[in-house]
XYZ file of C-alpha atoms in Angstrom:
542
model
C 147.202 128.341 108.800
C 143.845 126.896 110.282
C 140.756 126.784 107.656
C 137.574 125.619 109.194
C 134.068 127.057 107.571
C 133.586 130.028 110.111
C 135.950 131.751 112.411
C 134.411 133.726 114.726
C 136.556 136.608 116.740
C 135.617 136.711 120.482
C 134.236 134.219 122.889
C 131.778 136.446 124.410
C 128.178 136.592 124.635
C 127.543 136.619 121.071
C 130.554 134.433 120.461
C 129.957 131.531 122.573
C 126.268 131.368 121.421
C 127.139 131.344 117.627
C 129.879 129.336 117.238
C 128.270 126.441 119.498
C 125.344 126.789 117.414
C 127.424 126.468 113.843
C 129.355 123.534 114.639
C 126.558 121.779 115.928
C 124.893 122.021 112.198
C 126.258 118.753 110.045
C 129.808 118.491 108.544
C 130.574 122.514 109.854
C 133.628 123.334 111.404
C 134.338 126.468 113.194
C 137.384 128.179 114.697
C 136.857 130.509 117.590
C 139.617 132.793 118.377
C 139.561 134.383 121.993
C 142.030 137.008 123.362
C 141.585 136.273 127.196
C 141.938 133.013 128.754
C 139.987 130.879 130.884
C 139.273 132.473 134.438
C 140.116 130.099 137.155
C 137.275 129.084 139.450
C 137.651 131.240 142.746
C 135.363 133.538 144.732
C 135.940 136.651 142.806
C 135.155 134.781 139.387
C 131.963 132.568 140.404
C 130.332 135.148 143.182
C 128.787 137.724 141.065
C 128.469 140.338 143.841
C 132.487 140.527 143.631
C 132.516 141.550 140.049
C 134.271 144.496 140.821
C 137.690 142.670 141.855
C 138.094 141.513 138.114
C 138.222 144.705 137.140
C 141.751 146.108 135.878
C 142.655 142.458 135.822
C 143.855 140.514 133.088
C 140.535 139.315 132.792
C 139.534 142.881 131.855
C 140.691 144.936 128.730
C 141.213 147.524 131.291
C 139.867 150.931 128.735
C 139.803 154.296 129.277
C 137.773 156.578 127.661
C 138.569 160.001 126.312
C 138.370 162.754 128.678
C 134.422 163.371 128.132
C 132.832 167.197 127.902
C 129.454 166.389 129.295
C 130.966 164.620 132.735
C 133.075 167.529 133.346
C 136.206 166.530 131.486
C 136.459 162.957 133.187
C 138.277 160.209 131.567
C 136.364 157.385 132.783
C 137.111 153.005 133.258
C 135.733 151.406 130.164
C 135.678 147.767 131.149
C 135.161 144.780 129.318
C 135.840 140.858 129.766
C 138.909 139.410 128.128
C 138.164 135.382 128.919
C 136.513 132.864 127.598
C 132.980 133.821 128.312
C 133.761 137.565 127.571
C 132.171 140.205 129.777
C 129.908 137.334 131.394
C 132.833 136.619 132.688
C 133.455 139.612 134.855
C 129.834 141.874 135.080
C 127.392 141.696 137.604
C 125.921 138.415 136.239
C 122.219 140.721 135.718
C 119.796 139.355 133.807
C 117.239 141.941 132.383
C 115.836 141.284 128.985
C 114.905 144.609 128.275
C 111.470 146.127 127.355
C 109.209 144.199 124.691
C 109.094 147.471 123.150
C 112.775 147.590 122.845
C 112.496 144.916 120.213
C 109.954 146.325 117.783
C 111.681 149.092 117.801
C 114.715 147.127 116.310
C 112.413 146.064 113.503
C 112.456 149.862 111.928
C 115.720 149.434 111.905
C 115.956 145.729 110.147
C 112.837 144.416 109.252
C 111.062 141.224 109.752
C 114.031 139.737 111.551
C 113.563 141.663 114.458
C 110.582 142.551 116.746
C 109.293 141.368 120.372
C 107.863 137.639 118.946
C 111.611 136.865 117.566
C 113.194 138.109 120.935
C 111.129 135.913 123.179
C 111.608 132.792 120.915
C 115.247 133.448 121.382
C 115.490 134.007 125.058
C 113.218 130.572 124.970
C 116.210 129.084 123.157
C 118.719 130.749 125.706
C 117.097 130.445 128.966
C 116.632 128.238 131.734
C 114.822 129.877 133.833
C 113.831 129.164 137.852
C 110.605 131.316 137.503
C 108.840 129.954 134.290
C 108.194 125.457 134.442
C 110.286 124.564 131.042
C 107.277 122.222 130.416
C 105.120 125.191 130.235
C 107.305 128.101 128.362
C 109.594 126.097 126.494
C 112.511 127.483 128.305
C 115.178 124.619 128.373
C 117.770 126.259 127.234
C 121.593 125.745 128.401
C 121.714 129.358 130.236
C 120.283 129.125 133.793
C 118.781 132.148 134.909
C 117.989 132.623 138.581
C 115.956 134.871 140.875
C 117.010 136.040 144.272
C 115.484 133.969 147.245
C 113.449 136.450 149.467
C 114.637 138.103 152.590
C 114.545 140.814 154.865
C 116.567 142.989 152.907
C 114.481 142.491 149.568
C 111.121 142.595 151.924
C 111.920 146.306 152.741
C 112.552 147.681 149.736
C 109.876 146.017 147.686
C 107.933 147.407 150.539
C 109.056 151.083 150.440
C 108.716 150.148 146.445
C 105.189 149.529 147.509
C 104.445 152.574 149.254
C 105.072 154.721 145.951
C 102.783 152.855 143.994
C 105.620 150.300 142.086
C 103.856 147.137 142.316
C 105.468 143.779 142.177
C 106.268 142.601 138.431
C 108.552 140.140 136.577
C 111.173 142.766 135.232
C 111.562 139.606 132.515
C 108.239 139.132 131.698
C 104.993 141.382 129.668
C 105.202 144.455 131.956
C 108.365 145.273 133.074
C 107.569 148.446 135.353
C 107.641 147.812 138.991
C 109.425 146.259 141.555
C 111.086 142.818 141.623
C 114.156 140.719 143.201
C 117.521 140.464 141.027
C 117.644 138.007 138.577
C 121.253 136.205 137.313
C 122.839 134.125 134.847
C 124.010 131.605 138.092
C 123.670 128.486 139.384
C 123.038 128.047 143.369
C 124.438 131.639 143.780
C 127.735 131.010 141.449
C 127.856 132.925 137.783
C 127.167 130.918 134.901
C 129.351 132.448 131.554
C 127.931 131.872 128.326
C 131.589 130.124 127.518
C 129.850 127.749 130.758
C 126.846 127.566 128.945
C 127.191 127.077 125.733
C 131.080 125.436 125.290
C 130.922 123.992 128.514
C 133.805 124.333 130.634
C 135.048 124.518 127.476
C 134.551 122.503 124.305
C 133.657 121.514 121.292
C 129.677 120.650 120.910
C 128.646 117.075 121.152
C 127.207 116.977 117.495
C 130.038 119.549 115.668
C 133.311 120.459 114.738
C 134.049 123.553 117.246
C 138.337 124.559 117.922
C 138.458 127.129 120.492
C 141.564 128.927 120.831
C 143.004 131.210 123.670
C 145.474 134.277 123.847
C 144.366 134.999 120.512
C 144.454 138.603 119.707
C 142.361 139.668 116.597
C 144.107 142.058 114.785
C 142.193 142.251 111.042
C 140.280 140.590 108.351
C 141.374 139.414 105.156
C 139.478 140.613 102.249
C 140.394 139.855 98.926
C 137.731 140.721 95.959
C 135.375 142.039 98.108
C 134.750 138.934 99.899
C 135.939 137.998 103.763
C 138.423 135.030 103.827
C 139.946 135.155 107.402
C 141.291 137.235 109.928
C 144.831 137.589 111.184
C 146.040 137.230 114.493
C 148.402 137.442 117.592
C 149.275 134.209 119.350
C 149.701 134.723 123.379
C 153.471 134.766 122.455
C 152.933 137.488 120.170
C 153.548 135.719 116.808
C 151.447 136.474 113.687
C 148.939 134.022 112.580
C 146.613 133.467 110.146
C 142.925 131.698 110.182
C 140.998 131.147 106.751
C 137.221 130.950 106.465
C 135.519 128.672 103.885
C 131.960 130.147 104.408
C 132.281 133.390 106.574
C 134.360 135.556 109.234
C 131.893 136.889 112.128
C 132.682 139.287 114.584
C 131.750 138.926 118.275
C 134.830 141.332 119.989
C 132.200 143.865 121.126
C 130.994 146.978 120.350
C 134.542 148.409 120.887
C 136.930 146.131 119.499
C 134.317 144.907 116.558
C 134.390 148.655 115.217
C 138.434 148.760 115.735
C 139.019 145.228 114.076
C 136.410 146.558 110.862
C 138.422 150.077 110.940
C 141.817 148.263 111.066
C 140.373 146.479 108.266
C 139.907 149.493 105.889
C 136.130 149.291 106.345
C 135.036 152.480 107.518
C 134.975 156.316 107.169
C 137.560 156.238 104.043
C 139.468 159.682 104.764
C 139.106 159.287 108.543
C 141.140 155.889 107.471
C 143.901 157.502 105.255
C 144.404 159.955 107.448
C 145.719 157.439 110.237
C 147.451 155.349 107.751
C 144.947 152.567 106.915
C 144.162 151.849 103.437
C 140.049 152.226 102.499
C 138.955 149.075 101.324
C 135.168 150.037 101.750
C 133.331 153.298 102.329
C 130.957 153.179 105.341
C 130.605 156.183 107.597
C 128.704 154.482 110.123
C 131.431 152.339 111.218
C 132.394 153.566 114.800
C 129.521 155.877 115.273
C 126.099 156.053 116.864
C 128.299 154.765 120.027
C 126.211 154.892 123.212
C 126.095 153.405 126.431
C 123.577 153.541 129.656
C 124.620 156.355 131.892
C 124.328 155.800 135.447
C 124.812 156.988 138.622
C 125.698 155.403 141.753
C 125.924 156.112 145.771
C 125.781 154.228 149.201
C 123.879 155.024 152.280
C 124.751 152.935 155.351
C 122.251 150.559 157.182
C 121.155 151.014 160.927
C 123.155 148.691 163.242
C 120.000 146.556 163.654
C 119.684 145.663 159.970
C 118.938 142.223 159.161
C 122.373 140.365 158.340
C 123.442 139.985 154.856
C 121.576 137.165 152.929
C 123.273 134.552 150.689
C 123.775 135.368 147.004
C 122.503 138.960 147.557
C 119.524 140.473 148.439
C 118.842 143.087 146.235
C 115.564 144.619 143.969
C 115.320 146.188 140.925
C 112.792 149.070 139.708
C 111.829 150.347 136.994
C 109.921 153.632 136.202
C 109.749 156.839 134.202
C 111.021 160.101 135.249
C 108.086 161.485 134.833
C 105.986 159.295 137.707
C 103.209 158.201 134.889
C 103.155 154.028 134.110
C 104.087 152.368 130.947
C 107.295 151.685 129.055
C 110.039 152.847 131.593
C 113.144 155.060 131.326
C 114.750 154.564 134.474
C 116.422 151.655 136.064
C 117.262 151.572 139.621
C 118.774 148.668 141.547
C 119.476 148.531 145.729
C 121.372 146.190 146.920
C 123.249 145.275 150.616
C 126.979 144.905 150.789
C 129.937 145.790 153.114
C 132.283 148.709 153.012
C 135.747 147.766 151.739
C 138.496 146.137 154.036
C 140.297 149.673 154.326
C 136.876 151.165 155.574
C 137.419 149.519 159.192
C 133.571 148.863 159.344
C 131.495 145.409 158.900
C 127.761 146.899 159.241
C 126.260 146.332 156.055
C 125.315 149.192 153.722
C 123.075 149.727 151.261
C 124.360 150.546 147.607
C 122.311 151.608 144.541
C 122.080 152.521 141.022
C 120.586 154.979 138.698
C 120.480 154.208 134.979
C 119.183 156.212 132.161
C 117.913 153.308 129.841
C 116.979 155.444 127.021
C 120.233 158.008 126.436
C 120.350 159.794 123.686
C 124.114 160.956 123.758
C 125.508 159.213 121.099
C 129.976 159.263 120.723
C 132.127 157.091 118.942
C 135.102 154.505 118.572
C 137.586 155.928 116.296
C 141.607 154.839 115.348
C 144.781 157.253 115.680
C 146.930 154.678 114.535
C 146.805 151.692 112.284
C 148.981 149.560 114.773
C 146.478 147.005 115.984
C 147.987 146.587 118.981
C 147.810 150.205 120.136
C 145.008 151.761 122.896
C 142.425 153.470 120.236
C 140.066 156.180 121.199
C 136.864 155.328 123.158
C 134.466 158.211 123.083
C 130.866 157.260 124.185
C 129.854 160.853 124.369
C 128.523 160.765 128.104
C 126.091 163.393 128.823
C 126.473 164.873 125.775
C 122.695 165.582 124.646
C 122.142 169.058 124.090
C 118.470 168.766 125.250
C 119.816 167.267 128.892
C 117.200 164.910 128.592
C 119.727 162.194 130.031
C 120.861 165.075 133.280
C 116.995 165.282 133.652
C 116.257 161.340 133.421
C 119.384 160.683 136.018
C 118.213 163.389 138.404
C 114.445 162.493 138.284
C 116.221 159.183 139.293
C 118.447 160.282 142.199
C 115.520 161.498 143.532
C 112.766 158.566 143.075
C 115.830 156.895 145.354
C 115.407 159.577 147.895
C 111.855 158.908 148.153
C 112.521 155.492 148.200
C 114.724 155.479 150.934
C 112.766 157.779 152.820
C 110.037 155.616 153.342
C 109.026 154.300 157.036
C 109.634 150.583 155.276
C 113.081 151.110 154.366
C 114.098 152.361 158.051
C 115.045 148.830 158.802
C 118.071 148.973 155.895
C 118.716 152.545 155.421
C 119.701 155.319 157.539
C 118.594 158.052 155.604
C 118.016 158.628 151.692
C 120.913 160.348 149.751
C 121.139 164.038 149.781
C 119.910 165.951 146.775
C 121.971 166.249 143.511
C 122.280 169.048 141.032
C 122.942 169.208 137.194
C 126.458 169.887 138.331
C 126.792 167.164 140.628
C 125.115 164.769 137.961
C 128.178 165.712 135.640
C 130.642 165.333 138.261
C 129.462 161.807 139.444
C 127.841 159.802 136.736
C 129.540 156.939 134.733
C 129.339 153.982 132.345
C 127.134 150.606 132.456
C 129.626 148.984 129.976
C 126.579 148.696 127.879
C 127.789 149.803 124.612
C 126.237 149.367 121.634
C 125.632 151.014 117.620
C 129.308 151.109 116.747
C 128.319 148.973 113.679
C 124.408 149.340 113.726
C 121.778 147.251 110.987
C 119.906 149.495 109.045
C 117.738 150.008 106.056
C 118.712 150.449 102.704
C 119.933 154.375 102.481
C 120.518 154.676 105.615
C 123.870 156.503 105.407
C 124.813 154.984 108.963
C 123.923 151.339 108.521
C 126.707 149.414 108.732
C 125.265 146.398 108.358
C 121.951 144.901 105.962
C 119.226 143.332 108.537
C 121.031 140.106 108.217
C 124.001 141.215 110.047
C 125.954 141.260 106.905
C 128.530 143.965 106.057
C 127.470 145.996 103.460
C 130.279 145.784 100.727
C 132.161 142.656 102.060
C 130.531 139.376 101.157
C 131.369 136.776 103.567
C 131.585 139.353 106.552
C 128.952 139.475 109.528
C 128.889 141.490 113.349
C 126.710 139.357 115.456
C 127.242 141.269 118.787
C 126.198 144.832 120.257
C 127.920 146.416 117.934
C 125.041 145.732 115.629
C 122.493 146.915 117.923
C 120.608 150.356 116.499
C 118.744 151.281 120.158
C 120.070 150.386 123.378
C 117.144 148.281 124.989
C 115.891 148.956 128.593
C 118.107 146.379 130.355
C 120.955 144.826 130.693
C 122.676 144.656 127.032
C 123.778 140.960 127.911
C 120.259 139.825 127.129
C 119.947 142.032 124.134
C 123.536 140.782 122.873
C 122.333 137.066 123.068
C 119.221 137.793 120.609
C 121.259 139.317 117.906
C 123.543 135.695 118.405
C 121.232 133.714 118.289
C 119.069 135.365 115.121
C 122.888 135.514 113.688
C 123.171 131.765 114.021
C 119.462 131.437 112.709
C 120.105 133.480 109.582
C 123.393 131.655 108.860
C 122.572 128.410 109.008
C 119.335 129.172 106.790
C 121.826 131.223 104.118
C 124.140 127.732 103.962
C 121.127 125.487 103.127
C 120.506 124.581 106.748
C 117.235 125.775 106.812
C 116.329 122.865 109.362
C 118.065 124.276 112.218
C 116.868 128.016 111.722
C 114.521 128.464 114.353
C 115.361 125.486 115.815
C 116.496 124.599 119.791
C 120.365 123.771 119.649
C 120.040 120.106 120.494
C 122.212 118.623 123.019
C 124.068 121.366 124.444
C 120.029 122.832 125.451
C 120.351 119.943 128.110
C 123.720 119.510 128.569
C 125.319 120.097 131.785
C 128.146 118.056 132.353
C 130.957 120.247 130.036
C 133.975 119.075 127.706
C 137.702 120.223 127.866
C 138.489 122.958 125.430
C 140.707 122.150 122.025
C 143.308 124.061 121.797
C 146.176 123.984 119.546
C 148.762 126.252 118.129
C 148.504 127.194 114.102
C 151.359 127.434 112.106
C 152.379 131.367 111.377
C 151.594 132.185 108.236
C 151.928 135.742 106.324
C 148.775 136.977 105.286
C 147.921 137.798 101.522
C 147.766 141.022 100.522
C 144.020 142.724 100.210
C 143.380 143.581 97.216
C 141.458 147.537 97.574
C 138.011 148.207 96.683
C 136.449 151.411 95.279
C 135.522 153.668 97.901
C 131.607 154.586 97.482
């Protein structure tokens, strides 16, 4: 059995960030349990634009959702990454912080912790960014963030952006409505993880104590007298082991597999629990729900024969709008982009390929159990569509159809044929899907708040010694890319920690070393001796 003072489940976003940040903090030693592996460098894993071959991988936990009501009875893909770096690993490699907005909103939800002045000191922490001088913003962090070198294809569209009025912005910076190139966690063109950035190719900090360890499936937490002393877990040869936790046991799996490794754990809805077989240890409701995810829909058009030729590392745009034409905080996302049709399609003329995302849905589903066997697919039910206003149908369509206009401007003749044809409610329901964006399955929240899972400290109300410190915790879903969102609750998570062990001297502070570090470290790993895990001791329900 390994004891170190954290463990932290998942090397993801979150998981990367916070553990890196813990064991560089004096005399700490952390454990980080991940169930993927490291991805092999090859052009599928470091070109961004090929994110979609990793998909139904092994690098990919490969999900379906429940056949969902509100997109016609569809079971759709729910992917996420299973590697060191987590879904880093295997998305698009977008970088969209969301709106500033987004972020005092989350401070209704948890107080002082969290509003738009916290965010940017974190993404300052995070970032290294090509567009902002670190001398003058601060912004030295270890992730590099990149923007898209201009081109022809870029030219048009932020021209035929133009011609409706969207005027050129930084989608990262004060106003994010507009029109403005990609932007990427990469490095000349090739995706940088946050397992890159923050373990390096995979190690221990410089200054700490960090043991990273692979094929390491979560499958509960130990509580005994209310308190959180480890988590159990499956080797990669399938053998039950054991981690302790001196200090705490934070969860970093995601917003699906954090909910299932809390319900798994008897924390939850107590007779939703005992009804699959899973003894309550704590009462909380809001465990699972408030599930939601950005709904988006997708289409191609193809490019003329005389289009420009492709450009290296993409050459795509990104706008942002509302549905309703007016400026101000945006509810629509929509990003173009070139590529070419698949092998089996017999063509190589480029095409053009876009996205319509609903950042504000308010569908909300859930992440439930039908069995207590860890090990065993669980129900993934974001609730797609499922609004009874159809304010998300509206937002989509009002969407589809900015992209019509779009791509019926005289500037974006030289990459596009023709715009899309129009859609319908009906053919919103039939086509739409996920972003992979989850988020809420184990929300912060005030005091009385029957759904809050967790205090505005991340902490799990009920279970001392317990934190989420991923996008599970998340209340809103912000208007980007839930990456970005994901790495402020980590790094406020590795803030509030430190300052709750008496190491109030690295609480807002830049993580040392590994901020500059470039040049990464092999990763420790070891087996741990199988041990049987205690038994829990129940709780009271509330």
């Amino acid at each position: 059995m390994t004891v170190t003072d954290y463990v932290v489940v998942g090397a993801g976003v979150a998981g990367s960030l916070v553990a890196a940040r813990l064991a560089e903090l004096p005399g700490t030693s952390v454990l980080l349990l991940e169930a993927g592996e490291r991805l092999a460098d090859g052009p599928a894993t470091r070109d961004p634009a090929r994110a979609a071959d990793l998909w139904g991988t092994e690098a990919d936990w490969a999900d379906e959702t429940v056949p969902q009501a509100g997109l016609a009875g569809r079971r759709v893909r729910w992917s996420a990454g299973r590697a060191l770096g987590g879904s880093s690993a295997v998305n698009a490699a977008l970088w969209v912080r969301g709106n500033p907005a987004d972020y005092d909103a989350w401070g209704a939800y948890g107080g002082a912790n969290w509003n738009r002045r916290s965010a940017l000191d974190a993404f300052r922490r995070i970032e290294r960014n090509d567009r902002v001088p670190a001398s003058q913003a601060g912004m030295d962090g270890p992730l590099p963030i990149e923007s898209g070198a201009p081109n022809a294809w870029s030219a048009a569209l932020a021209a035929a952006a133009h011609d409706l009025g969207l005027a050129p912005t930084d989608v990262n910076g004060a106003r994010q409505d507009g029109v403005d190139t990609l932007q990427l966690t990469a490095r000349s063109g090739l995706r940088v993880t946050f397992a890159d950035a923050f373990l390096g190719s995979g190690g221990a900090s410089r200054a700490g104590d960090l043991h990273v360890v692979t094929g390491a499936r979560a499958t509960g937490v130990v509580v005994e007298d209310g308190r959180a002393i480890g988590v159990t877990y499956r080797d990669r040869d399938g053998s039950a082991r054991r981690a302790a936790a001196r200090r705490e046991v934070l969860l970093a799996a995601g917003a699906v597999r954090t909910a299932h490794l809390l319900l798994l754990s008897g924390i939850g809805p107590a007779r939703d629990l005992a009804a699959v077989g899973v003894r309550p240890l704590v009462d909380l409701p809001g465990v699972g729900r408030g599930f939601h995810d950005h709904v988006a829909l997708g289409g191609v058009v193809p490019a003329p024969a005389s289009a420009p030729p492709l450009p290296d590392g993409g050459g795509g745009v990104v706008v942002f709008a509302r549905a309703d034409g007016r400026p101000g905080v945006p509810d629509l996302e929509i990003v173009l982009a070139p590529g070419i049709p698949g092998t089996d399609a017999g063509s190589t003329t480029p095409e053009l390929r876009f996205g319509v995302v609903a950042l504000q849905p308010r569908s909300r589903g859930s992440v439930r159990l039908s069995s207590s066997d860890p090990l065993a697919a669980q129900p993934i039910d974001p609730g797609y569509l499922t609004d009874p206003t159809d304010t998300d149908i509206a937002t989509l369509t009002a969407g589809w159809n900015l992209v019509r206009r779009l791509l019926g401007s005289p500037a974006a003749a030289a990459v596009a044929t023709a715009p899309p044809p129009p859609i319908d409610a009906a053919g919103v329901r039939h086509t739409a899907g996920p972003m992979f964006h989850g988020v809420g399955t184990a929300r912060f929240g005030p005091e009385g708040d029957p759904d809050a899972v967790l205090d505005g400290e991340l902490r799990v109300r009920g279970v001392a010694g317990l934190r989420v410190v991923d996008a599970a915790a998340i209340p809103v879903v912000t208007r980007g890319h839930t990456m970005a969102a994901t790495a402020v609750i980590a790094d406020r998570a590795a803030a509030l920690i430190a300052a709750a062990h008496g190491d109030a001297a690295h609480r807002d502070a830049p993580h040392g070393d590994t901020a500059h570090r470039d040049a990464p470290q092999r990763v420790a790993v070891s087996p741990t001796r199988a041990a049987e895990p205690r038994r829990c001791r129940p709780r009271p329900t509330k």
